[in-house]
Coordinates of C-alpha atoms in Angstrom, one line a residue:
M221 CA 52.6 -7.8 -16.2
I222 CA 56.1 -7.3 -14.8
S223 CA 57.8 -3.9 -15.2
D224 CA 61.3 -3.3 -16.3
I225 CA 63.7 -4.7 -13.8
A226 CA 66.3 -2.1 -14.6
S227 CA 64.1 0.5 -13.0
S228 CA 63.9 -1.3 -9.6
E229 CA 66.0 -0.7 -6.5
S230 CA 67.3 -3.3 -4.1
T231 CA 68.5 -3.1 -0.6
A232 CA 69.6 -6.7 -0.2
E233 CA 72.6 -7.6 1.9
T234 CA 75.8 -8.8 0.2
E235 CA 76.3 -12.4 -0.6
N236 CA 79.2 -12.8 2.0
Q237 CA 77.3 -11.3 4.9
P238 CA 77.3 -13.7 7.9
E239 CA 74.1 -15.6 8.4
A240 CA 73.5 -14.3 12.0
S241 CA 73.7 -10.8 10.7
L242 CA 71.2 -11.6 7.9
W243 CA 68.7 -12.9 10.5
T244 CA 69.2 -9.8 12.6
T245 CA 68.5 -7.6 9.6
F246 CA 65.6 -9.8 8.6
M247 CA 63.9 -9.7 12.0
G248 CA 64.5 -6.0 12.6
S249 CA 63.4 -4.8 9.1
D250 CA 61.0 -1.8 9.1
S251 CA 60.1 -1.6 5.4
R252 CA 58.8 -4.1 3.0
E253 CA 61.9 -3.8 0.8
D254 CA 64.3 -4.5 3.7
Y255 CA 62.2 -7.5 4.7
F256 CA 62.1 -9.1 1.3
S257 CA 65.8 -8.4 0.6
A258 CA 66.9 -10.0 3.9
W259 CA 64.7 -13.0 3.3
L260 CA 66.1 -13.5 -0.2
S261 CA 69.7 -13.2 1.1
I262 CA 69.0 -15.8 3.8
L263 CA 67.5 -18.1 1.2
A264 CA 70.4 -17.6 -1.2
E265 CA 72.9 -18.5 1.6
S266 CA 71.1 -21.9 2.1
I267 CA 71.1 -22.9 -1.6
P268 CA 74.3 -24.1 -3.2
G269 CA 74.8 -23.2 -6.8
I270 CA 72.5 -20.1 -6.8
I271 CA 73.4 -17.5 -9.3
Q272 CA 70.7 -14.8 -8.8
G273 CA 67.3 -14.4 -7.3
L274 CA 64.3 -12.1 -7.6
I275 CA 61.1 -11.4 -5.7
F276 CA 58.0 -9.9 -7.5
V277 CA 55.2 -8.4 -5.5
K278 CA 51.7 -7.6 -6.7
Q279 CA 51.2 -3.8 -6.5
D280 CA 47.4 -3.4 -6.7
E281 CA 44.6 -5.9 -6.0
K282 CA 42.5 -4.5 -8.8
E283 CA 45.3 -4.7 -11.4
N284 CA 47.3 -7.8 -12.3
A285 CA 50.7 -6.0 -12.2
Y286 CA 53.8 -7.3 -10.4
L287 CA 57.0 -5.3 -9.7
P288 CA 60.4 -6.5 -8.4
V289 CA 61.1 -5.5 -4.8
A290 CA 64.3 -7.6 -4.0
L291 CA 67.3 -8.7 -6.1
W292 CA 70.2 -10.9 -5.1
P293 CA 73.0 -10.2 -5.5
D294 CA 72.8 -6.4 -5.6
Q295 CA 73.9 -6.5 -9.2
G296 CA 72.1 -9.4 -10.7
E297 CA 73.6 -11.1 -13.7
K298 CA 71.1 -10.8 -16.5
P299 CA 68.0 -11.1 -14.3
E300 CA 65.8 -11.0 -17.5
R301 CA 66.7 -14.7 -17.9
I302 CA 64.2 -15.6 -15.2
V303 CA 61.6 -13.0 -15.9
E304 CA 59.8 -15.0 -18.6
V305 CA 59.7 -18.1 -16.3
T306 CA 58.2 -15.9 -13.5
E307 CA 55.5 -14.6 -15.8
K308 CA 54.5 -18.1 -16.9
S309 CA 54.5 -19.3 -13.3
L310 CA 52.2 -16.5 -12.2
S311 CA 49.8 -17.0 -15.1
E312 CA 49.7 -20.8 -14.4
G313 CA 49.5 -20.4 -10.6
Y314 CA 52.0 -23.2 -9.6
G315 CA 55.8 -23.6 -9.3
M316 CA 57.9 -24.3 -12.3
V317 CA 61.5 -25.4 -13.2
V318 CA 62.8 -24.5 -16.6
V319 CA 66.1 -25.3 -18.3
L320 CA 68.0 -22.2 -19.3
E321 CA 70.7 -21.7 -21.8
P322 CA 74.1 -22.5 -20.3
R323 CA 76.4 -19.7 -19.3
Q324 CA 79.7 -19.4 -21.1
D325 CA 81.9 -20.2 -18.1
A326 CA 79.5 -22.7 -16.6
R327 CA 80.4 -26.3 -16.1
N328 CA 76.9 -27.5 -15.1
A329 CA 73.4 -26.9 -16.5
C330 CA 71.5 -23.7 -15.5
Y331 CA 67.8 -23.9 -14.3
A332 CA 65.2 -21.3 -13.5
V333 CA 63.1 -22.1 -10.4
S334 CA 59.9 -20.0 -9.9
Y335 CA 57.3 -20.4 -7.1
P336 CA 54.2 -18.2 -6.7
V337 CA 53.0 -17.4 -3.1
T338 CA 49.3 -17.4 -2.5
V339 CA 47.2 -16.0 0.4
D340 CA 43.6 -17.0 0.5
T341 CA 43.6 -18.3 -3.1
K342 CA 45.1 -15.0 -4.3
C343 CA 48.6 -14.8 -5.7
V344 CA 50.5 -12.0 -3.9
C345 CA 54.1 -12.5 -5.0
A346 CA 56.6 -14.8 -6.7
V347 CA 60.1 -16.0 -5.9
S348 CA 62.4 -16.8 -8.9
L349 CA 65.9 -18.2 -8.8
E350 CA 68.6 -19.1 -11.3
V351 CA 70.7 -22.1 -10.1
M352 CA 73.5 -24.2 -11.4
V353 CA 73.4 -27.9 -10.4
E354 CA 75.1 -31.0 -11.5
S355 CA 71.9 -33.0 -12.0
E356 CA 68.2 -32.6 -12.0
A357 CA 67.9 -34.5 -8.7
D358 CA 69.5 -31.5 -7.0
L359 CA 66.5 -29.3 -8.0
K360 CA 64.1 -31.0 -5.6
P361 CA 65.7 -29.9 -2.3
I362 CA 66.0 -26.4 -3.8
M363 CA 62.3 -26.2 -4.6
E364 CA 61.5 -27.6 -1.1
K365 CA 63.6 -24.8 0.5
V366 CA 61.8 -22.2 -1.6
Q367 CA 58.4 -23.6 -0.6
W368 CA 59.3 -23.8 3.1
G369 CA 60.9 -20.3 3.1
A370 CA 57.8 -18.9 1.3
A371 CA 55.9 -19.3 4.6
W372 CA 57.7 -16.2 5.9
L373 CA 56.4 -14.2 3.0
E374 CA 52.9 -15.5 3.5
V375 CA 53.1 -14.5 7.2
Y376 CA 54.2 -11.0 6.2
F377 CA 51.2 -10.5 3.9
R378 CA 48.8 -11.9 6.5
R379 CA 50.2 -9.5 9.1
S380 CA 49.8 -6.6 6.7
R381 CA 46.2 -7.6 5.9
M382 CA 45.5 -8.0 9.6
G383 CA 46.8 -4.5 10.3
D384 CA 44.7 -3.1 7.4
D385 CA 41.7 -5.0 8.8
E386 CA 42.3 -3.6 12.2
K387 CA 42.4 -0.1 10.8
K388 CA 39.2 -0.7 8.9
I389 CA 37.4 -2.1 12.0
F390 CA 38.6 0.9 14.0
R391 CA 37.3 3.3 11.4
M392 CA 34.0 1.4 11.1
E393 CA 33.5 1.5 14.8
A394 CA 34.3 5.2 14.8
A395 CA 31.8 5.8 12.0
L396 CA 29.1 3.9 13.8
D397 CA 29.9 5.9 17.0
L398 CA 29.6 9.1 15.1
L399 CA 26.3 8.0 13.6
A400 CA 25.0 6.9 17.0
G401 CA 26.0 10.3 18.5
V402 CA 24.0 12.1 15.8
Q403 CA 21.0 9.9 16.2
S404 CA 21.0 10.4 20.0
K405 CA 20.6 14.2 19.7
N406 CA 17.1 15.6 19.6
K407 CA 17.9 18.8 17.6
W408 CA 19.8 18.8 14.4
E409 CA 22.1 21.7 15.3
E410 CA 23.2 19.9 18.4
A411 CA 23.7 16.7 16.3
A412 CA 25.8 18.7 13.8
I413 CA 28.0 20.2 16.6
G414 CA 28.5 16.8 18.2
F415 CA 29.4 15.2 14.8
V416 CA 32.1 17.7 13.9
T417 CA 33.5 17.6 17.4
E418 CA 33.9 13.8 17.4
L419 CA 35.2 13.8 13.8
S420 CA 37.9 16.3 14.8
V421 CA 39.0 14.0 17.6
V422 CA 39.0 10.9 15.4
L423 CA 41.0 12.5 12.6
K424 CA 43.2 14.5 15.0
C425 CA 42.1 17.9 13.5
D426 CA 42.3 21.3 15.1
R427 CA 39.0 22.3 13.8
A428 CA 36.1 20.6 11.9
S429 CA 33.3 22.5 10.3
I430 CA 30.1 21.5 8.6
G431 CA 27.9 23.6 6.3
F432 CA 24.7 23.1 4.3
V433 CA 23.4 24.5 1.1
K434 CA 21.0 27.4 1.6
G435 CA 20.0 29.0 -1.6
R436 CA 23.0 29.0 -3.9
R437 CA 25.7 29.1 -1.2
I438 CA 27.0 27.1 1.7
R439 CA 26.1 28.4 5.1
L440 CA 28.2 27.3 8.1
T441 CA 26.1 25.3 10.5
A442 CA 28.5 23.9 13.2
V443 CA 32.1 24.2 14.2
S444 CA 33.8 21.6 16.5
N445 CA 33.9 22.6 20.2
S446 CA 31.9 25.7 19.5
A447 CA 28.2 26.2 20.1
N448 CA 28.3 29.9 19.2
F449 CA 30.5 31.2 16.4
G450 CA 28.5 34.2 15.3
K451 CA 31.2 36.6 16.6
K452 CA 34.0 35.2 14.5
M453 CA 32.7 36.7 11.3
N454 CA 36.0 36.6 9.4
L455 CA 36.6 32.9 10.2
V456 CA 33.0 32.1 9.2
T457 CA 33.3 33.9 5.9
S458 CA 36.6 32.2 5.0
I459 CA 35.3 28.8 5.9
E460 CA 32.1 29.3 3.8
E461 CA 34.1 30.6 0.8
A462 CA 36.4 27.5 1.0
M463 CA 33.3 25.2 1.2
D464 CA 31.8 27.0 -1.8
E465 CA 35.1 26.5 -3.7
A466 CA 34.9 22.7 -3.1
V467 CA 31.3 22.6 -4.3
M468 CA 32.2 24.6 -7.4
M469 CA 35.0 22.1 -8.1
K470 CA 32.5 19.2 -7.5
R471 CA 35.2 17.2 -5.8
E472 CA 37.1 16.9 -2.6
V473 CA 39.9 19.5 -2.2
V474 CA 43.1 18.8 -0.3
Y475 CA 45.4 21.6 0.6
P476 CA 48.4 21.6 0.1
V477 CA 47.7 19.8 -3.1
P478 CA 49.6 16.5 -3.3
E479 CA 52.6 16.5 -5.7
D480 CA 51.3 13.4 -7.5
E481 CA 47.8 15.0 -8.2
K482 CA 47.2 14.7 -12.0
T483 CA 44.4 17.3 -12.1
P484 CA 45.1 19.8 -9.3
P485 CA 42.0 21.7 -8.2
V486 CA 41.7 25.4 -7.6
T487 CA 42.6 26.1 -4.0
R488 CA 42.7 29.9 -3.8
K489 CA 40.1 30.2 -1.0
H490 CA 41.7 27.3 0.9
E491 CA 45.1 29.0 0.7
M492 CA 43.6 32.3 2.0
L493 CA 42.0 30.3 4.9
V494 CA 45.4 28.8 5.8
K495 CA 47.2 32.2 5.6
K496 CA 44.6 34.0 7.8
F497 CA 44.1 31.4 10.5
G498 CA 47.4 29.5 10.6
N499 CA 46.5 25.8 10.0
G500 CA 48.7 23.9 7.6
A501 CA 46.4 21.4 5.9
I502 CA 42.7 21.5 4.9
L503 CA 40.4 18.9 3.6
S504 CA 37.0 20.0 2.1
L505 CA 34.6 17.1 1.3
P506 CA 31.3 18.1 -0.5
F507 CA 28.5 15.6 -0.1
F508 CA 25.6 15.2 -2.7
I509 CA 22.3 13.4 -2.7
K510 CA 20.4 12.8 -6.0
D511 CA 22.8 14.6 -8.2
H512 CA 22.9 17.8 -6.2
Y513 CA 25.2 18.9 -3.4
V514 CA 23.7 19.4 0.1
G515 CA 26.6 20.2 2.3
V516 CA 30.4 20.3 2.9
V517 CA 32.6 19.0 5.7
L518 CA 35.8 21.0 6.2
L519 CA 38.7 19.7 8.3
E520 CA 41.8 21.6 9.4
R521 CA 45.1 20.3 10.7
P522 CA 48.3 22.0 11.9
D523 CA 51.5 22.0 10.0
G524 CA 53.0 18.6 9.4
G525 CA 49.7 16.7 9.4
P526 CA 48.6 16.4 5.7
F527 CA 45.5 14.4 4.9
E528 CA 46.1 10.9 3.4
T529 CA 44.0 8.8 1.2
T530 CA 42.7 6.7 4.1
D531 CA 41.5 9.9 5.9
I532 CA 39.7 11.0 2.8
E533 CA 38.0 7.6 2.3
F534 CA 37.0 7.5 6.0
C535 CA 35.6 10.9 5.8
K536 CA 33.6 10.0 2.7
G537 CA 32.2 6.9 4.4
V538 CA 31.2 8.8 7.6
S539 CA 29.6 11.6 5.6
A540 CA 27.6 9.1 3.6
L541 CA 26.2 7.8 6.9
V542 CA 25.7 11.0 8.8
F543 CA 24.6 13.5 6.2
P544 CA 21.2 11.8 5.5
A545 CA 20.6 11.5 9.2
L546 CA 21.3 15.2 9.7
L547 CA 19.2 16.2 6.8
E548 CA 16.3 14.1 8.1
K549 CA 16.5 15.8 11.5
K550 CA 16.6 19.2 9.8
R551 CA 13.5 18.3 7.8
N552 CA 11.6 17.0 10.9
E553 CA 12.3 20.3 12.8
R554 CA 10.7 22.5 10.1
H555 CA 7.4 24.2 10.5
I556 CA 4.4 22.3 9.2
A557 CA 3.8 25.0 6.5
A558 CA 7.4 24.5 5.2
K559 CA 6.9 20.7 5.1
L560 CA 3.7 21.1 3.1
W561 CA 5.3 23.6 0.8
E562 CA 8.2 21.2 0.1
S563 CA 5.9 18.3 -0.4
F564 CA 3.9 20.2 -2.9
F565 CA 6.9 21.3 -4.9
S566 CA 8.4 17.8 -4.7
L567 CA 5.2 16.3 -6.0
A568 CA 4.9 19.0 -8.7
G569 CA 8.4 18.3 -9.8
K570 CA 7.6 14.6 -10.3
F571 CA 4.7 15.6 -12.6
V572 CA 6.4 18.4 -14.4
G573 CA 10.2 17.6 -14.4
A574 CA 12.0 14.9 -16.3
G575 CA 11.1 11.3 -15.7
Y576 CA 8.1 9.7 -14.1
P577 CA 6.1 9.0 -17.3
G578 CA 3.5 7.0 -15.5
R579 CA 2.6 9.8 -13.1
K580 CA 2.5 12.3 -15.9
L581 CA 0.2 10.0 -17.9
L582 CA -2.0 9.7 -14.7
V583 CA -2.2 13.4 -14.3
L584 CA -3.2 13.9 -18.0
L585 CA -5.8 11.2 -17.6
A586 CA -7.2 12.9 -14.5
I587 CA -7.3 16.3 -16.3
G588 CA -9.0 14.6 -19.2
L589 CA -11.6 13.1 -16.9
V590 CA -12.3 16.4 -15.2
V591 CA -12.7 18.2 -18.6
F592 CA -14.9 15.3 -19.8
F593 CA -17.2 15.4 -16.8
Y594 CA -17.4 19.2 -16.9
M595 CA -18.3 19.3 -20.6
A596 CA -20.1 16.0 -21.2
E597 CA -23.8 15.8 -20.9
G598 CA -26.1 12.8 -21.2
A599 CA -29.7 11.7 -20.8
Y600 CA -30.9 11.1 -17.3
R601 CA -32.9 7.9 -17.5
I602 CA -34.9 6.0 -14.9
S603 CA -34.7 2.2 -15.1
A604 CA -37.6 0.1 -14.0
D605 CA -38.8 -3.5 -14.3
S606 CA -41.6 -3.6 -16.8
V607 CA -44.4 -6.0 -18.0
I608 CA -46.6 -5.8 -21.0
E609 CA -50.4 -6.0 -20.6
G610 CA -53.3 -5.7 -23.1
E611 CA -54.8 -2.3 -23.2
I612 CA -58.3 -3.8 -23.5
K613 CA -59.4 -7.0 -21.8
R614 CA -62.7 -8.8 -22.5
I615 CA -64.1 -11.5 -20.3
A616 CA -66.2 -14.5 -21.4
A617 CA -68.3 -15.6 -18.4
A618 CA -70.9 -18.4 -17.8
P619 CA -74.4 -17.0 -18.8
F620 CA -76.1 -19.3 -16.4
D621 CA -75.6 -22.3 -14.2
G622 CA -74.8 -25.3 -16.3
Y623 CA -72.3 -28.0 -17.4
I624 CA -69.5 -27.7 -19.9
D625 CA -70.1 -29.7 -23.0
R626 CA -67.2 -28.8 -25.3
S627 CA -64.1 -26.5 -25.2
D628 CA -61.2 -26.5 -27.8
I629 CA -59.7 -23.2 -26.8
R630 CA -57.1 -22.6 -24.1
A631 CA -54.9 -19.7 -22.9
G632 CA -52.3 -18.6 -25.6
D633 CA -54.6 -19.4 -28.6
R634 CA -55.4 -16.7 -31.1
V635 CA -59.1 -16.4 -31.9
K636 CA -61.1 -14.5 -34.5
S637 CA -64.4 -12.8 -34.0
G638 CA -67.2 -15.4 -33.8
D639 CA -64.9 -18.3 -33.0
L640 CA -66.4 -20.8 -30.5
L641 CA -64.7 -20.7 -27.2
C642 CA -66.8 -23.3 -25.4
S643 CA -70.4 -24.7 -25.3
L644 CA -72.6 -25.7 -22.4
D645 CA -74.8 -28.8 -22.2
D646 CA -78.3 -27.9 -23.6
R647 CA -80.2 -31.1 -23.0
D648 CA -82.1 -29.9 -20.0
L649 CA -83.0 -26.7 -21.8
K650 CA -84.4 -28.6 -24.7
L651 CA -86.5 -30.7 -22.4
E652 CA -87.7 -27.6 -20.7
K653 CA -88.6 -26.1 -24.1
L654 CA -90.7 -29.2 -25.0
K655 CA -92.4 -28.9 -21.6
W656 CA -93.4 -25.3 -22.2
L657 CA -94.4 -26.0 -25.8
S658 CA -96.7 -28.8 -24.8
Q659 CA -98.1 -26.7 -21.9
K660 CA -98.7 -23.8 -24.4
A661 CA -100.6 -26.2 -26.8
Q662 CA -102.7 -27.5 -23.9
L663 CA -103.6 -23.9 -22.8
K664 CA -104.6 -23.0 -26.4
R665 CA -107.1 -25.9 -26.4
Q666 CA -108.5 -24.7 -23.1
L667 CA -108.8 -21.2 -24.5
Q668 CA -110.9 -22.5 -27.4
E669 CA -113.2 -24.3 -25.0
A670 CA -113.6 -21.2 -22.8
E671 CA -114.4 -19.0 -25.8
A672 CA -117.0 -21.5 -27.0
K673 CA -118.7 -21.3 -23.6
H674 CA -118.4 -17.5 -23.7
S675 CA -116.7 -17.5 -20.3
R676 CA -114.9 -14.2 -20.2
S677 CA -113.3 -14.6 -16.9
E678 CA -111.9 -18.1 -17.7
T679 CA -110.7 -16.8 -21.1
K680 CA -108.7 -14.0 -19.4
I681 CA -107.1 -16.5 -17.0
I682 CA -106.1 -18.9 -19.8
K683 CA -104.6 -16.0 -21.9
A684 CA -102.5 -14.9 -19.0
K685 CA -101.2 -18.5 -18.6
I686 CA -100.4 -18.7 -22.4
E687 CA -98.4 -15.4 -22.1
Q688 CA -96.5 -16.9 -19.2
A689 CA -95.7 -20.0 -21.2
E690 CA -94.5 -18.0 -24.1
A691 CA -92.3 -15.9 -21.9
Q692 CA -90.8 -19.1 -20.4
L693 CA -90.2 -20.3 -24.0
E694 CA -88.4 -17.1 -24.9
L695 CA -86.2 -17.5 -21.8
V696 CA -85.4 -21.1 -22.7
E697 CA -84.7 -20.1 -26.3
S698 CA -82.4 -17.3 -25.0
R699 CA -80.5 -19.7 -22.9
L700 CA -80.2 -22.2 -25.7
G701 CA -78.7 -19.4 -27.8
R702 CA -76.2 -18.6 -25.1
T703 CA -74.9 -22.2 -24.7
R704 CA -72.4 -21.3 -27.4
I705 CA -69.8 -18.8 -26.0
V706 CA -68.0 -17.1 -28.9
S707 CA -65.3 -14.5 -29.2
S708 CA -66.5 -11.0 -29.7
F709 CA -63.3 -9.8 -31.5
E710 CA -60.0 -11.0 -32.8
G711 CA -57.4 -11.4 -30.1
L712 CA -55.4 -13.6 -27.9
V713 CA -56.8 -15.8 -25.1
V714 CA -54.7 -14.8 -22.0
R715 CA -56.7 -16.8 -19.5
G716 CA -58.9 -19.9 -19.5
D717 CA -58.5 -23.6 -20.1
L718 CA -61.6 -25.8 -19.8
S719 CA -60.3 -28.8 -21.6
R720 CA -59.9 -30.6 -18.3
R721 CA -63.3 -29.5 -16.9
L722 CA -65.5 -31.1 -19.6
G723 CA -68.8 -32.0 -17.9
G724 CA -68.0 -29.9 -15.0
F725 CA -70.4 -27.5 -13.3
V726 CA -70.0 -23.7 -13.8
E727 CA -71.9 -21.0 -12.0
Q728 CA -73.5 -18.0 -13.6
G729 CA -71.1 -15.2 -13.9
E730 CA -67.9 -17.4 -13.5
V731 CA -65.1 -16.1 -15.6
L732 CA -64.2 -18.7 -18.3
F733 CA -61.9 -16.8 -20.6
E734 CA -60.0 -13.5 -20.9
I735 CA -59.3 -12.1 -24.3
T736 CA -57.1 -9.1 -25.3
P737 CA -56.5 -7.6 -28.7
L738 CA -53.1 -8.1 -30.4
D739 CA -52.7 -4.5 -31.5
Q740 CA -53.4 -2.6 -28.3
Y741 CA -50.9 -2.9 -25.5
R742 CA -49.8 -0.9 -22.4
I743 CA -46.7 -1.1 -20.3
I744 CA -46.7 -1.3 -16.5
L745 CA -43.4 0.1 -15.1
K746 CA -42.5 -0.5 -11.5
V747 CA -40.6 2.7 -10.6
D748 CA -38.7 3.0 -7.3
E749 CA -40.2 5.5 -4.9
K750 CA -36.8 7.3 -4.9
R751 CA -37.2 8.2 -8.5
I752 CA -41.0 8.6 -8.8
A753 CA -40.7 12.4 -8.3
D754 CA -38.7 12.7 -11.6
V755 CA -41.4 10.9 -13.6
G756 CA -44.0 12.8 -15.5
V757 CA -46.8 12.2 -18.0
G758 CA -45.7 12.5 -21.5
Q759 CA -42.1 11.5 -21.0
D760 CA -40.7 9.1 -23.5
G761 CA -38.6 6.0 -23.1
Y762 CA -37.6 2.6 -24.5
L763 CA -38.3 -0.9 -23.5
I764 CA -36.2 -4.1 -24.0
L765 CA -37.9 -7.4 -23.4
A766 CA -36.2 -10.5 -22.1
A767 CA -37.7 -12.5 -25.0
M768 CA -36.5 -10.0 -27.6
P769 CA -33.3 -8.3 -26.2
K770 CA -32.2 -7.1 -29.7
E771 CA -35.3 -4.9 -30.3
K772 CA -36.2 -1.6 -28.6
F773 CA -39.8 -0.6 -28.2
A774 CA -40.6 3.1 -27.8
F775 CA -43.3 4.2 -25.3
S776 CA -44.7 7.3 -23.7
V777 CA -45.9 7.7 -20.1
T778 CA -49.7 8.0 -19.8
R779 CA -50.5 7.6 -16.2
I780 CA -48.9 7.5 -12.7
T781 CA -50.7 5.6 -10.0
P782 CA -50.8 7.5 -6.7
I783 CA -50.6 4.4 -4.5
S784 CA -47.3 2.6 -3.8
Q785 CA -46.9 -1.1 -3.5
S786 CA -44.2 -3.3 -1.9
E787 CA -42.4 -6.1 -3.5
E788 CA -39.2 -7.9 -2.2
G789 CA -38.7 -5.1 0.4
I790 CA -38.8 -2.3 -2.2
N791 CA -41.6 0.3 -2.5
Y792 CA -42.5 1.2 -6.0
F793 CA -45.3 3.0 -8.0
K794 CA -46.9 1.6 -11.1
V795 CA -46.5 3.8 -14.1
E796 CA -48.6 3.1 -17.2
A797 CA -47.2 3.8 -20.7
R798 CA -48.4 3.4 -24.2
L799 CA -46.4 1.4 -26.7
E800 CA -45.5 3.5 -29.8
T801 CA -43.7 0.6 -31.6
L802 CA -45.5 -2.7 -32.1
S803 CA -44.4 -6.1 -33.3
D804 CA -46.2 -9.3 -34.2
N805 CA -44.1 -11.2 -31.6
L806 CA -45.4 -9.2 -28.7
R807 CA -47.5 -11.0 -26.2
P808 CA -49.2 -9.9 -23.0
G809 CA -47.2 -10.9 -19.9
M810 CA -43.7 -10.4 -21.4
E811 CA -41.3 -8.8 -19.0
G812 CA -38.2 -6.6 -19.5
V813 CA -36.5 -3.4 -18.5
G814 CA -37.9 0.0 -19.4
K815 CA -36.0 3.3 -19.2
I816 CA -37.8 6.6 -19.0
T817 CA -35.9 9.6 -20.4
V818 CA -36.3 12.5 -17.9
R819 CA -33.9 15.2 -19.2
Q820 CA -30.4 16.1 -20.3
E821 CA -27.9 16.6 -17.4
K822 CA -24.1 16.5 -16.7
L823 CA -22.9 12.9 -16.7
I824 CA -21.2 13.3 -13.4
R825 CA -24.6 14.2 -11.8
V826 CA -26.3 11.3 -13.5
W827 CA -23.7 8.8 -12.4
T828 CA -23.4 10.0 -8.8
R829 CA -27.1 10.8 -8.2
S830 CA -27.7 7.7 -6.0
F831 CA -24.7 8.3 -3.9
M832 CA -25.5 12.0 -3.4
E833 CA -29.0 11.2 -2.4
W834 CA -27.8 8.6 0.1
L835 CA -25.3 11.0 1.5
R836 CA -27.9 13.7 2.0
L837 CA -30.2 11.3 3.8
F838 CA -27.3 10.1 5.9
I839 CA -26.3 13.6 6.9
W840 CA -29.9 14.6 7.6
K841 CA -30.4 11.5 9.8
W842 CA -27.3 11.9 11.9
F843 CA -26.5 15.6 12.0
Y844 CA -29.8 17.5 11.9

């Protein structure tokens, strides 16, 4: 932590120097070493029994290294005796007093007194003394004097920091002014000229230049205090070559090269620029964005004005602010074709170059979709709500006016051929039959009497009445036979329920039951009018019923009704189809969704057909 004391130099005053002279030297010191040496001498004059003293100062804020800057007296007597105590005091962060081994000629005990000086919680230096006292009680006033005197050291460091802060603030204000000047210009070339002109003033340069990469070389863009430099061809060429040299080195180039430079750069072009045009110092600072260099700032000073580290750091900070602004202005002034061309290549680079795996995956997916839709074909199908109906429907109607006597069948029951559906009350018919039978018997007796009298005219009249009675009997017998209404074939009753109308009156021709066979069905599909033009007789399809969603029933179109109907605001046409697949579970009235297969087409046309048709109608409506 602390370097070898033997290598340090001291400029302290002698121990016998008068106190007034020491204060004069202390107050008028110009360097840090003079300040600390005078302070240590004044402190030593005020402490009785002091043998030697040292001041250690931190050299770098990033590294924890302390070096001695002041020693009292000029030739310290074994200063290493207090070095170990100083290291411990710095590591612990508080003052310490440690007993040392007694010196050979010493009458009293020797002690090491070490006190670290902190500024804003950071240790900046340490004061260490070796003293000889009669008792430990004498150490307290010594430590108090060290602590009180350390305030001068703290003031020195605070003043130094204040000076550094003022420089930083000045450079920050200058950097912001430069950026504001660039932003205030409308054209990027004017902004570049204004930037290098102001930069040359701030850094006290004879000439400042800025160049941007064009192709593989740097092209000079602006020179301070010069709006037109095209005639100075030799100067322009030399500046551009020096800029190219800095870009090739990929670092800032300072000429003349500092003596303490560990890896000196190649400065042949910079040296030629100095020899040709007379300036003594050059700083070339390349600037890069996203791992590639975009431009160079080159500064020139006369002899005796080398560029320091603070100048380089300031120039780096300013360039980091100004270069993006200049590049943005340059991009904005390009032609629209150039902007589109760059955007295209930038976008292509993101999809072709390294990185951006998500975008590459998206492009591959898009290409795959394009190829898929170009190659893939599928069936174009028309969906429609569907209902099953019986292909044949028989009606059981009332044969004559009468009253219902019995009915055990209702809608949904399966019946066989000859099964009784219902029966009508036949009591009146039986009475009427007896009436005509008795009348017929009476007429036969009258016929016998007329034949016995040989009355031909009366005989003919009676025979006519007998035939009339027989006809009425046949009519009554026929009605009696029709009082039992039976099924004419095996099927399913789809309509009719007389169980709650027993004894009720029915009129002749009134529909009592509707029966349909169980093995003959047809499908009624409600096809939207937008799709009816694509439907044709003979097309095949499949039907899925809501009651049996796991089964598919094949069908073929047999008829298209030419009249449209409206339902829930939608016009549709009824399309009849014949079921090719049957099932014992099918029942008339079942509903589902049917799909008619029209033809094979590209999938993209199938999926976008509705949108394209809507778009055509929209365009036709508004633009034709």
